[in-house]
PDB file of C-alpha atoms in Angstrom:
ATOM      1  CA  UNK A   1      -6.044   7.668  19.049  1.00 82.00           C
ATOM      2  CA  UNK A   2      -5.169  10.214  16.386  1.00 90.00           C
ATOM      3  CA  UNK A   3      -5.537  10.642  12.391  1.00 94.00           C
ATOM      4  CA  UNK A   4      -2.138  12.395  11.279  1.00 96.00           C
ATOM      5  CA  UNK A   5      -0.936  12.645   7.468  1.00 96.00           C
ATOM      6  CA  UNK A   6       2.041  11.071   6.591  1.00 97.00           C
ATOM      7  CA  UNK A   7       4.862  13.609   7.008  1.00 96.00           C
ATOM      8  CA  UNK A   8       3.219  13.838  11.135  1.00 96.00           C
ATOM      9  CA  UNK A   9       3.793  10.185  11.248  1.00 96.00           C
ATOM     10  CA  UNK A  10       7.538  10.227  10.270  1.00 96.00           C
ATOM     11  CA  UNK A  11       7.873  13.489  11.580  1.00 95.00           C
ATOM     12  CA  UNK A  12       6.506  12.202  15.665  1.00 95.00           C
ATOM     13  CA  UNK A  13       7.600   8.528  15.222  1.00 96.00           C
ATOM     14  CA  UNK A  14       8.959   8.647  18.207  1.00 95.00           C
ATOM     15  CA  UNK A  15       5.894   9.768  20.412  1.00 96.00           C
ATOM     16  CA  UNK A  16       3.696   7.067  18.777  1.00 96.00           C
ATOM     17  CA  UNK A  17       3.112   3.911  20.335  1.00 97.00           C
ATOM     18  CA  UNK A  18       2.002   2.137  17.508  1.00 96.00           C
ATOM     19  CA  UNK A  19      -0.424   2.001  14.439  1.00 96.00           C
ATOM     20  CA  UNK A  20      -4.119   1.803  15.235  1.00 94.00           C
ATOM     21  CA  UNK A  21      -6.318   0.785  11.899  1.00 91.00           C
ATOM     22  CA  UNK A  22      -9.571  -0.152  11.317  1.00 92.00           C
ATOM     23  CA  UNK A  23      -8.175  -4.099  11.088  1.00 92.00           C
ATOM     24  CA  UNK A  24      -5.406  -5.600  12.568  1.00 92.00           C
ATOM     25  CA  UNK A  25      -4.570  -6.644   9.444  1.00 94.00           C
ATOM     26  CA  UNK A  26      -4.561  -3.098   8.211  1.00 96.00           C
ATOM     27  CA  UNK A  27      -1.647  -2.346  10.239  1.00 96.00           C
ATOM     28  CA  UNK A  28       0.293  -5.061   8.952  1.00 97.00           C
ATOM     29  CA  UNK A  29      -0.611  -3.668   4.999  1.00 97.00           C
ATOM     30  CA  UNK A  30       0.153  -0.102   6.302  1.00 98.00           C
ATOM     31  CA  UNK A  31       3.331  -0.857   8.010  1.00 98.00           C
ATOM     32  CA  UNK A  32       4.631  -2.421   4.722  1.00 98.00           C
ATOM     33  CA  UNK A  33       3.624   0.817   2.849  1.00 98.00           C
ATOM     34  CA  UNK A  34       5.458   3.324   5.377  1.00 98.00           C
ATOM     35  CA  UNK A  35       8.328   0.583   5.406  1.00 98.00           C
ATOM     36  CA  UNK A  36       8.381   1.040   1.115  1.00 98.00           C
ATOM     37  CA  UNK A  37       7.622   4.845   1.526  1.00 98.00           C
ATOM     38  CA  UNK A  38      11.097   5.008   3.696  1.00 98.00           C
ATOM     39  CA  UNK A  39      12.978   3.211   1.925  1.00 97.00           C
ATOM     40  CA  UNK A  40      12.573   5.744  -1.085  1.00 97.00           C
ATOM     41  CA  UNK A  41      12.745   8.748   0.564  1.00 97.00           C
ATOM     42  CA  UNK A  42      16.243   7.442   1.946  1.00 96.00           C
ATOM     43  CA  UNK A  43      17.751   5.882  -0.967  1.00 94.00           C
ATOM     44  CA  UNK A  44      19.201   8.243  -4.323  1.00 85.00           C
ATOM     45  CA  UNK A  45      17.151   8.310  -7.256  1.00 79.00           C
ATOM     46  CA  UNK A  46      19.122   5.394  -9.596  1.00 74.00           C
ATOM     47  CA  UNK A  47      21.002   4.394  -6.619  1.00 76.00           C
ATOM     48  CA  UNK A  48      21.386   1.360  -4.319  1.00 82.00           C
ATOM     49  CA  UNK A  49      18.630   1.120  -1.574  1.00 88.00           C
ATOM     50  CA  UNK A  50      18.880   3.042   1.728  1.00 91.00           C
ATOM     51  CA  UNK A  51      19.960   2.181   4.344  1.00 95.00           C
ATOM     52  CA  UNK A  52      22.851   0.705   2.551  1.00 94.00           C
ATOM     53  CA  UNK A  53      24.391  -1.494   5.697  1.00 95.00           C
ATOM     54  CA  UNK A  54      24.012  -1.743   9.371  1.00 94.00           C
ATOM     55  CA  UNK A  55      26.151   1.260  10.254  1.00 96.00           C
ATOM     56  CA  UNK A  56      23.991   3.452   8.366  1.00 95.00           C
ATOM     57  CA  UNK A  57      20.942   1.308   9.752  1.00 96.00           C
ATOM     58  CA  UNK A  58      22.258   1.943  13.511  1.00 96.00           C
ATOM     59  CA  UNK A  59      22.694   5.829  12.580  1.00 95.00           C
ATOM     60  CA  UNK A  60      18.858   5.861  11.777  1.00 95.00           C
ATOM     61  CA  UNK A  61      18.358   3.624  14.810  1.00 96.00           C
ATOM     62  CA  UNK A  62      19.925   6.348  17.208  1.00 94.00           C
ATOM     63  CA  UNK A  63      18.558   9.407  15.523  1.00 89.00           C
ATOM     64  CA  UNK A  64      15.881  11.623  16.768  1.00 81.00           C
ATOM     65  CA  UNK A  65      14.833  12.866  13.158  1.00 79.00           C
ATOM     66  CA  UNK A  66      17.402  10.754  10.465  1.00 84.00           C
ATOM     67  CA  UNK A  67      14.408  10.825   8.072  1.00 92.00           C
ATOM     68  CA  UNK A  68      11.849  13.251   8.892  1.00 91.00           C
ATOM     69  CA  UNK A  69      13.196  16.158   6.513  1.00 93.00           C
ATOM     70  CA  UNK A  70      14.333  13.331   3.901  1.00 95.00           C
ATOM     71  CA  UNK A  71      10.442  12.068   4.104  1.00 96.00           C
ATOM     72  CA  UNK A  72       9.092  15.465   4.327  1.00 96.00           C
ATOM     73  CA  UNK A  73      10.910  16.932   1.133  1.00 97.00           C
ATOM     74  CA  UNK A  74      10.208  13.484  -0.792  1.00 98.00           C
ATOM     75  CA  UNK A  75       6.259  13.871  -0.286  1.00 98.00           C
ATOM     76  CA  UNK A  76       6.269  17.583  -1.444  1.00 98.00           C
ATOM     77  CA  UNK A  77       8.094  16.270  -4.661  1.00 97.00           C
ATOM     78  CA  UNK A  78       5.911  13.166  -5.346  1.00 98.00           C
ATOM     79  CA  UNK A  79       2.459  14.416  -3.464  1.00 97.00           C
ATOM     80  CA  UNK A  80       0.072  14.729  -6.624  1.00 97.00           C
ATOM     81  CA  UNK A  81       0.934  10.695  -6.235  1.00 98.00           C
ATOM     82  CA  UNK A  82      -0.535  10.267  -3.036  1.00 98.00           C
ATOM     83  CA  UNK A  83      -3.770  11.964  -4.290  1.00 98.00           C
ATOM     84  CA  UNK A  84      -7.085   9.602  -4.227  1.00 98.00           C
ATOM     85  CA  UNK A  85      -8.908  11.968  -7.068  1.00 96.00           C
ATOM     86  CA  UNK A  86      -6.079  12.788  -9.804  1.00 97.00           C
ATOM     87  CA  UNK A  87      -6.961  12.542 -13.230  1.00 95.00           C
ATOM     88  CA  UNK A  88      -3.974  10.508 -14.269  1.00 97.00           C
ATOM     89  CA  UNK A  89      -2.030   9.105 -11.146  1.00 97.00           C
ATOM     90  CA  UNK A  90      -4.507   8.203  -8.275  1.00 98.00           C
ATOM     91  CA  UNK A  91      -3.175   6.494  -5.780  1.00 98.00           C
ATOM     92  CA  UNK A  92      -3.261   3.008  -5.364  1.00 98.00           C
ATOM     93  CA  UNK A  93      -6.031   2.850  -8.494  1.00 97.00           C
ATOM     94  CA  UNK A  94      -6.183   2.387 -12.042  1.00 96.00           C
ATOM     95  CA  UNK A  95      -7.331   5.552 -13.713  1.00 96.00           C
ATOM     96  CA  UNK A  96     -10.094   5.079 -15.966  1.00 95.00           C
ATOM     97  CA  UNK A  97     -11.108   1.622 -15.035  1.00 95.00           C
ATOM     98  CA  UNK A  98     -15.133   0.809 -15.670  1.00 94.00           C
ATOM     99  CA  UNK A  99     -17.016  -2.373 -16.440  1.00 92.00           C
ATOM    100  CA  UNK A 100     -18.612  -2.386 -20.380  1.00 91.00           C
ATOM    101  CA  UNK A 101     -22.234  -1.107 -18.094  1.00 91.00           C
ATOM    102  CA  UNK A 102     -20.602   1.630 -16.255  1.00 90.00           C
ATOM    103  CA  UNK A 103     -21.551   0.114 -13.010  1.00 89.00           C
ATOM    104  CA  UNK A 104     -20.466   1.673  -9.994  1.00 89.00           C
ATOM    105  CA  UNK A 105     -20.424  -0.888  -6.977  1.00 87.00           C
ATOM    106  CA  UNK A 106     -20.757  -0.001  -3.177  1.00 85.00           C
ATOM    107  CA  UNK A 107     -17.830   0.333  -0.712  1.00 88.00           C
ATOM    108  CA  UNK A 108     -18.757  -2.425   1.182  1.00 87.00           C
ATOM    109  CA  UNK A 109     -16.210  -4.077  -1.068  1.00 87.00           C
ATOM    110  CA  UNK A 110     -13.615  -1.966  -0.246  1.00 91.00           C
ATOM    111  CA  UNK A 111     -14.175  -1.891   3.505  1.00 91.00           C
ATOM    112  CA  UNK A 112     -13.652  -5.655   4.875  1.00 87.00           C
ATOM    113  CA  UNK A 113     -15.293  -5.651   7.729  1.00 80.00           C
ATOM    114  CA  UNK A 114     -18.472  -5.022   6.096  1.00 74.00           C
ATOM    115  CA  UNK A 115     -19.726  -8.023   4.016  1.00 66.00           C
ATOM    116  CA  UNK A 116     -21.746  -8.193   0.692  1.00 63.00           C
ATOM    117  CA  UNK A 117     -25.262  -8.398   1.142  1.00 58.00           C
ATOM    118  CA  UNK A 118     -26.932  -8.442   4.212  1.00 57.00           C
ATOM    119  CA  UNK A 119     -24.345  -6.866   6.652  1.00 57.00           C
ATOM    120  CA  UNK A 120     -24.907  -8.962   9.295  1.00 54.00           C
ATOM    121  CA  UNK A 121     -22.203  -9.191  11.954  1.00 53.00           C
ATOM    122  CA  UNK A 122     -20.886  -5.825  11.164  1.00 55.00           C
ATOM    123  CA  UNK A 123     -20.553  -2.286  13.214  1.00 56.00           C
ATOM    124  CA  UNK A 124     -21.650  -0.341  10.227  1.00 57.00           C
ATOM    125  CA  UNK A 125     -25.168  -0.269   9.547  1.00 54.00           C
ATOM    126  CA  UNK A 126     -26.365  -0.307   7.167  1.00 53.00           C
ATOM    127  CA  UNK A 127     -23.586  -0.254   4.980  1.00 57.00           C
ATOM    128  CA  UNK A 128     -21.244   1.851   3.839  1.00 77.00           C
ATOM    129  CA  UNK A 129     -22.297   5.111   1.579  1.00 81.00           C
ATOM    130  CA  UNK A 130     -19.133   7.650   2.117  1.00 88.00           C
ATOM    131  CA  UNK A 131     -15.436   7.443   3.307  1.00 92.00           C
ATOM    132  CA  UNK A 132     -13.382   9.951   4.086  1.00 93.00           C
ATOM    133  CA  UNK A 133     -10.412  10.779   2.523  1.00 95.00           C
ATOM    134  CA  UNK A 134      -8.072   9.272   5.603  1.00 96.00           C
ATOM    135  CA  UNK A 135     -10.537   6.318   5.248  1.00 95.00           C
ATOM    136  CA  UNK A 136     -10.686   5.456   1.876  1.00 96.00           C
ATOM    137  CA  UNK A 137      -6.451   5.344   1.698  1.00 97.00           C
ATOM    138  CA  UNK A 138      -6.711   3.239   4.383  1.00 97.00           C
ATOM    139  CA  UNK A 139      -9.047   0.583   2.960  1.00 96.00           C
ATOM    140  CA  UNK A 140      -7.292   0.880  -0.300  1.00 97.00           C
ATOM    141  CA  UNK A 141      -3.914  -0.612   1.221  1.00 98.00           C
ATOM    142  CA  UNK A 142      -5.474  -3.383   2.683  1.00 96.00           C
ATOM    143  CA  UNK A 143      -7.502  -4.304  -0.213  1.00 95.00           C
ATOM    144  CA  UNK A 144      -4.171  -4.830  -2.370  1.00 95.00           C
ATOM    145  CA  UNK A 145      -3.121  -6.564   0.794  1.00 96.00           C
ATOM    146  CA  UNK A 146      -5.740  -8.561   1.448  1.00 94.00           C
ATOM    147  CA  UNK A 147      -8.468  -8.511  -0.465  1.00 92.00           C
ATOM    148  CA  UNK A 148     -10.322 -11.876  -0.682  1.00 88.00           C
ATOM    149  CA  UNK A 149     -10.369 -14.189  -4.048  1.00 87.00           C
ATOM    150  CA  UNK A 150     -13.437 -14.550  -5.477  1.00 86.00           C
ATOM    151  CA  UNK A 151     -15.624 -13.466  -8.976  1.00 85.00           C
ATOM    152  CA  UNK A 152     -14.982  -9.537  -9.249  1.00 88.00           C
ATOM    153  CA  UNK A 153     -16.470  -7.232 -11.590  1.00 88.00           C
ATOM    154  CA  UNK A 154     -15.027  -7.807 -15.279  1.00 89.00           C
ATOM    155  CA  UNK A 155     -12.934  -4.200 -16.550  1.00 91.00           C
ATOM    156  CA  UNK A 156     -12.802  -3.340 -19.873  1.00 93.00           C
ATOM    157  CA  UNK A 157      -9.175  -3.885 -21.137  1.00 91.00           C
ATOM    158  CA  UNK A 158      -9.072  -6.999 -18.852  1.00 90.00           C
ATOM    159  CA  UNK A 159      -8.583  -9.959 -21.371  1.00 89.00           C
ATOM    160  CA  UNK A 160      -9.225 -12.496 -18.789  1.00 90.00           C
ATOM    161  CA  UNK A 161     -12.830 -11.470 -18.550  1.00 90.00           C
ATOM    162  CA  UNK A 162     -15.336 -13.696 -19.349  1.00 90.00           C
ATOM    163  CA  UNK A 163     -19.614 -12.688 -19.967  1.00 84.00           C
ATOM    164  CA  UNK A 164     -18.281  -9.640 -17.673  1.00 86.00           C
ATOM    165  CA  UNK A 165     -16.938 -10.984 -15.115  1.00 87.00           C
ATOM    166  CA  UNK A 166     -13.351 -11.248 -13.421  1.00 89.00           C
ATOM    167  CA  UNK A 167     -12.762 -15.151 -12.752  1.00 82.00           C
ATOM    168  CA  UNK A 168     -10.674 -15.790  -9.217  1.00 80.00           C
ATOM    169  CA  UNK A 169      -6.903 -14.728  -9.275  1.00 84.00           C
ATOM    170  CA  UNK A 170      -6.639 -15.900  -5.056  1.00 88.00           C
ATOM    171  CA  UNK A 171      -6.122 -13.544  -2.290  1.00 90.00           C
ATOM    172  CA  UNK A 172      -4.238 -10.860  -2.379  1.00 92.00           C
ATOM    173  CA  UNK A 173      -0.378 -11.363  -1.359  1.00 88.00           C
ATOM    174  CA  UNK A 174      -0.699 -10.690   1.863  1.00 92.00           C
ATOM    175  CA  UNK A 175      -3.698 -12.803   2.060  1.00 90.00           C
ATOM    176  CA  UNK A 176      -1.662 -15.837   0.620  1.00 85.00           C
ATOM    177  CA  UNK A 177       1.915 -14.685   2.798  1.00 84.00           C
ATOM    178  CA  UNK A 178       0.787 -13.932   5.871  1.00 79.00           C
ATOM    179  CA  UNK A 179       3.571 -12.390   7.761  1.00 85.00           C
ATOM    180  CA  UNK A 180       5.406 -11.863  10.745  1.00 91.00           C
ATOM    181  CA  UNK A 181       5.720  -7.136  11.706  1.00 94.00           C
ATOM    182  CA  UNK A 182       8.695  -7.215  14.384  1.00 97.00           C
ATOM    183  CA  UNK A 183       7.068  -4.694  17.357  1.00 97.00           C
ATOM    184  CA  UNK A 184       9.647  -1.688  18.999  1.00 97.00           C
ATOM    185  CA  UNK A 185       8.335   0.294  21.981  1.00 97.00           C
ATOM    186  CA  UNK A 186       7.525   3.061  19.663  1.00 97.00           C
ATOM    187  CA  UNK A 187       6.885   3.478  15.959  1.00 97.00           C
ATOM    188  CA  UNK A 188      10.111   4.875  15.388  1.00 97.00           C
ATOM    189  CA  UNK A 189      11.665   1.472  16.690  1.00 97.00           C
ATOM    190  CA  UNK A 190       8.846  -0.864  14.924  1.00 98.00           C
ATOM    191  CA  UNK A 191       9.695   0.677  11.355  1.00 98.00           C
ATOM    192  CA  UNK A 192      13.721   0.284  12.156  1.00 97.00           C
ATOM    193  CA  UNK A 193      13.177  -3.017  13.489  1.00 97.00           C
ATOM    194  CA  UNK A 194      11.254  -4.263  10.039  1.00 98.00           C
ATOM    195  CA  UNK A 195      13.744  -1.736   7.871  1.00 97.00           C
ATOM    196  CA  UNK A 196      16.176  -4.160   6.103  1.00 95.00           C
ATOM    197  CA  UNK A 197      19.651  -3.047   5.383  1.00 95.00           C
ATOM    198  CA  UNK A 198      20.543  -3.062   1.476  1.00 93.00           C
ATOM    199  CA  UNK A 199      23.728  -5.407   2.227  1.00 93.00           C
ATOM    200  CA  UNK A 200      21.695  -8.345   4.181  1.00 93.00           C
ATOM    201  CA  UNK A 201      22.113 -11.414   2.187  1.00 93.00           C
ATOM    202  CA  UNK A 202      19.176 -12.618   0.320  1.00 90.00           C
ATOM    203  CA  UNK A 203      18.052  -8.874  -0.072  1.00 91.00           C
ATOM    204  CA  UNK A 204      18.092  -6.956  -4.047  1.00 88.00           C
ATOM    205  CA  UNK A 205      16.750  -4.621  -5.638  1.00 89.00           C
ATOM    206  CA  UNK A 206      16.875  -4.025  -9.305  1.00 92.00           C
ATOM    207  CA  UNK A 207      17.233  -0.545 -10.576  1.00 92.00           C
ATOM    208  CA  UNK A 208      13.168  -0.639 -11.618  1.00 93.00           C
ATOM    209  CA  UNK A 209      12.550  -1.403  -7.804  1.00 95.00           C
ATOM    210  CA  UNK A 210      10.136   1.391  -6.862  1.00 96.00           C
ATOM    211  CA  UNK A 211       7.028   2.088  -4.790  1.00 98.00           C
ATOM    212  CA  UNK A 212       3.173   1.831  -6.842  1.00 98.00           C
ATOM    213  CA  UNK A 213       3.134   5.556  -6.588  1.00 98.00           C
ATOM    214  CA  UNK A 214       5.891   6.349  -8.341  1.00 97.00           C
ATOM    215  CA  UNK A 215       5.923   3.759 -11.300  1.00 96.00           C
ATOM    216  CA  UNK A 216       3.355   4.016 -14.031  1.00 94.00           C
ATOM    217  CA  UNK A 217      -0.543   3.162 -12.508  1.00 94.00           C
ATOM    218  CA  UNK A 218      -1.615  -0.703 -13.308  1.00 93.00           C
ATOM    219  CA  UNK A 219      -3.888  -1.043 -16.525  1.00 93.00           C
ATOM    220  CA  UNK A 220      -6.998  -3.503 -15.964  1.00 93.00           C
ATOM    221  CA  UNK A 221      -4.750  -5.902 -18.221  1.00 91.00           C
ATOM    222  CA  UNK A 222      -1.832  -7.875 -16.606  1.00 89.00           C
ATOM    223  CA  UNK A 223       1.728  -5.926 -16.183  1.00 89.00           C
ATOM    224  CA  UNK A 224       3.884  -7.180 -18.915  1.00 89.00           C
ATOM    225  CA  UNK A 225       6.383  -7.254 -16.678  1.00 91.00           C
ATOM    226  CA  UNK A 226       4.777  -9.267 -14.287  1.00 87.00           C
ATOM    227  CA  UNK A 227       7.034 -12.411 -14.608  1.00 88.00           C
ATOM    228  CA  UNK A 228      10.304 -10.329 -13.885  1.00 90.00           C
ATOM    229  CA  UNK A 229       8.436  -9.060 -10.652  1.00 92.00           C
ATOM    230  CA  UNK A 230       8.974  -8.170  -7.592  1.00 94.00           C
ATOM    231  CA  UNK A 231      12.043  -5.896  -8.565  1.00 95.00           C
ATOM    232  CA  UNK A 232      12.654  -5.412  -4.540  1.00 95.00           C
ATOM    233  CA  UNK A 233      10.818  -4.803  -1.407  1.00 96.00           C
ATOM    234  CA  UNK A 234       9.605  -1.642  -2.528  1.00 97.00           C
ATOM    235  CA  UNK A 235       7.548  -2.865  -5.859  1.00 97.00           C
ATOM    236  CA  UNK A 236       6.698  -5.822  -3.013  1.00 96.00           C
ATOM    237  CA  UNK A 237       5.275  -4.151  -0.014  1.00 97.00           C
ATOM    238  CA  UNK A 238       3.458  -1.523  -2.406  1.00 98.00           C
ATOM    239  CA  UNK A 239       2.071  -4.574  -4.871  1.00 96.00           C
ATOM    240  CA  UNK A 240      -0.927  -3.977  -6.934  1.00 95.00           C
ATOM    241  CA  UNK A 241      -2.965  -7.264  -6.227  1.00 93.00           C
ATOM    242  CA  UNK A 242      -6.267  -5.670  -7.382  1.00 93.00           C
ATOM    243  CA  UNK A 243      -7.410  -2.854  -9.638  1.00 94.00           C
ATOM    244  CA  UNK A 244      -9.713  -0.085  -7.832  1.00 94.00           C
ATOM    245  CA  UNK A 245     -11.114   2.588  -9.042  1.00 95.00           C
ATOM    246  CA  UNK A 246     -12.519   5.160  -6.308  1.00 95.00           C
ATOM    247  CA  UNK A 247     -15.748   7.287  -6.840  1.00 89.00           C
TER     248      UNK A 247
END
């Protein structure tokens, strides 16, 4: 097993097997997020979705390295989106979320296989302090993908909070969908196999279809939007089912 970045996972699809995370259900939430991350990188900026039909979906199929400059270039552009610690855009949080106390919980409630409390029953003992970079993003996708229902900590700006406290909203999509991650011989062939051509029926994307990273970070207050939503697979397989705030 290896940790690589992002452009060395597009960039050696090929010569990895698969995706190893810290859950088996982590690979399913990561898979989505390289399968949304693709998808942008492929398709013009205002344009219809990439790959547009099968033809273009076989030319990707039979490529050694279709999208591995298209994917490099498209995380130089948009990397101060894939930082955990910017000021204004962190990924996969909401920037300046706090409860009215300022309290600053522990990352066993980040990291799911470490329960609240007593951590019985877990391989981290005896609990968990620090994450890594690597880590952290990792546990981040999965908790939007996830995460478990249950009374969370009430944010400021949050007008569904009641005596400081965030009331159940269910699991997180994943959590309610399930899902079913068609499996290639190599990760190359997995994130073809689950790639969906623009032109299959049932499939659209509106023109505010876009990944969480590059639309504007969730507020602790429900997206106004939210009834109009999921514009298209990206906005789903990136959805914001929780709002984090990393420390």
């Amino acid at each position: 097993e290896r940790e690589l970045s992002l452009p060395e996972v597009f960039d050696q699809a090929r010569d990895i097997r698969r995706l190893v995370g810290d859950l088996a259900t982590q690979d399913f939430a990561l898979t989505r997020m390289l399968l949304a991350l693709l998808y942008d990188a492929l398709s013009e900026p205002g344009g219809d979705m990439a790959p547009g039909d099968t033809d273009a979906w076989e030319e990707l199929w039979l490529s050694q390295s279709a999208y591995a400059a298209p994917v490099a270039a498209y995380l130089h552009q948009h990397r101060e989106r894939f930082d955990l610690l910017h000021p204004e855009y962190p990924f996969f949080q909401t920037p300046g979320l706090r409860t009215a106390k300022d309290e600053v919980f522990s990352l066993n409630r980040l990291v799911a296989d470490v329960p609240n409390g007593d951590p019985f029953f877990s391989m981290r003992r005896p609990g968990v302090e620090r994450l890594g970079f690597a880590e952290a993003a990792r546990w981040l996708v999965h908790a939007h993908a996830y995460d478990t229902s249950g009374i969370k900590s009430g944010a400021v700006g949050d007008p569904r909070v009641k005596a400081g406290k965030g009331y159940p909203q269910g699991p997180a999509w994943a959590g309610n969908l399930g899902g079913v991650l068609l499996e290639g011989d190599n990760l190359h062939e997995t994130l073809l196999l689950n790639l969906i051509a623009a032109d299959t029926p049932g499939v659209h994307a509106a023109e505010a279809d876009r990944p969480a990273w590059r639309a504007e970070p969730s507020g602790p207050a429900p997206a106004p939007d939210l009834g109009l939503r999921p514009y298209g697979l990206r906005d789903l397989y990136t959805w914001q089912s929780r709002r984090i705030r990393l420390h």
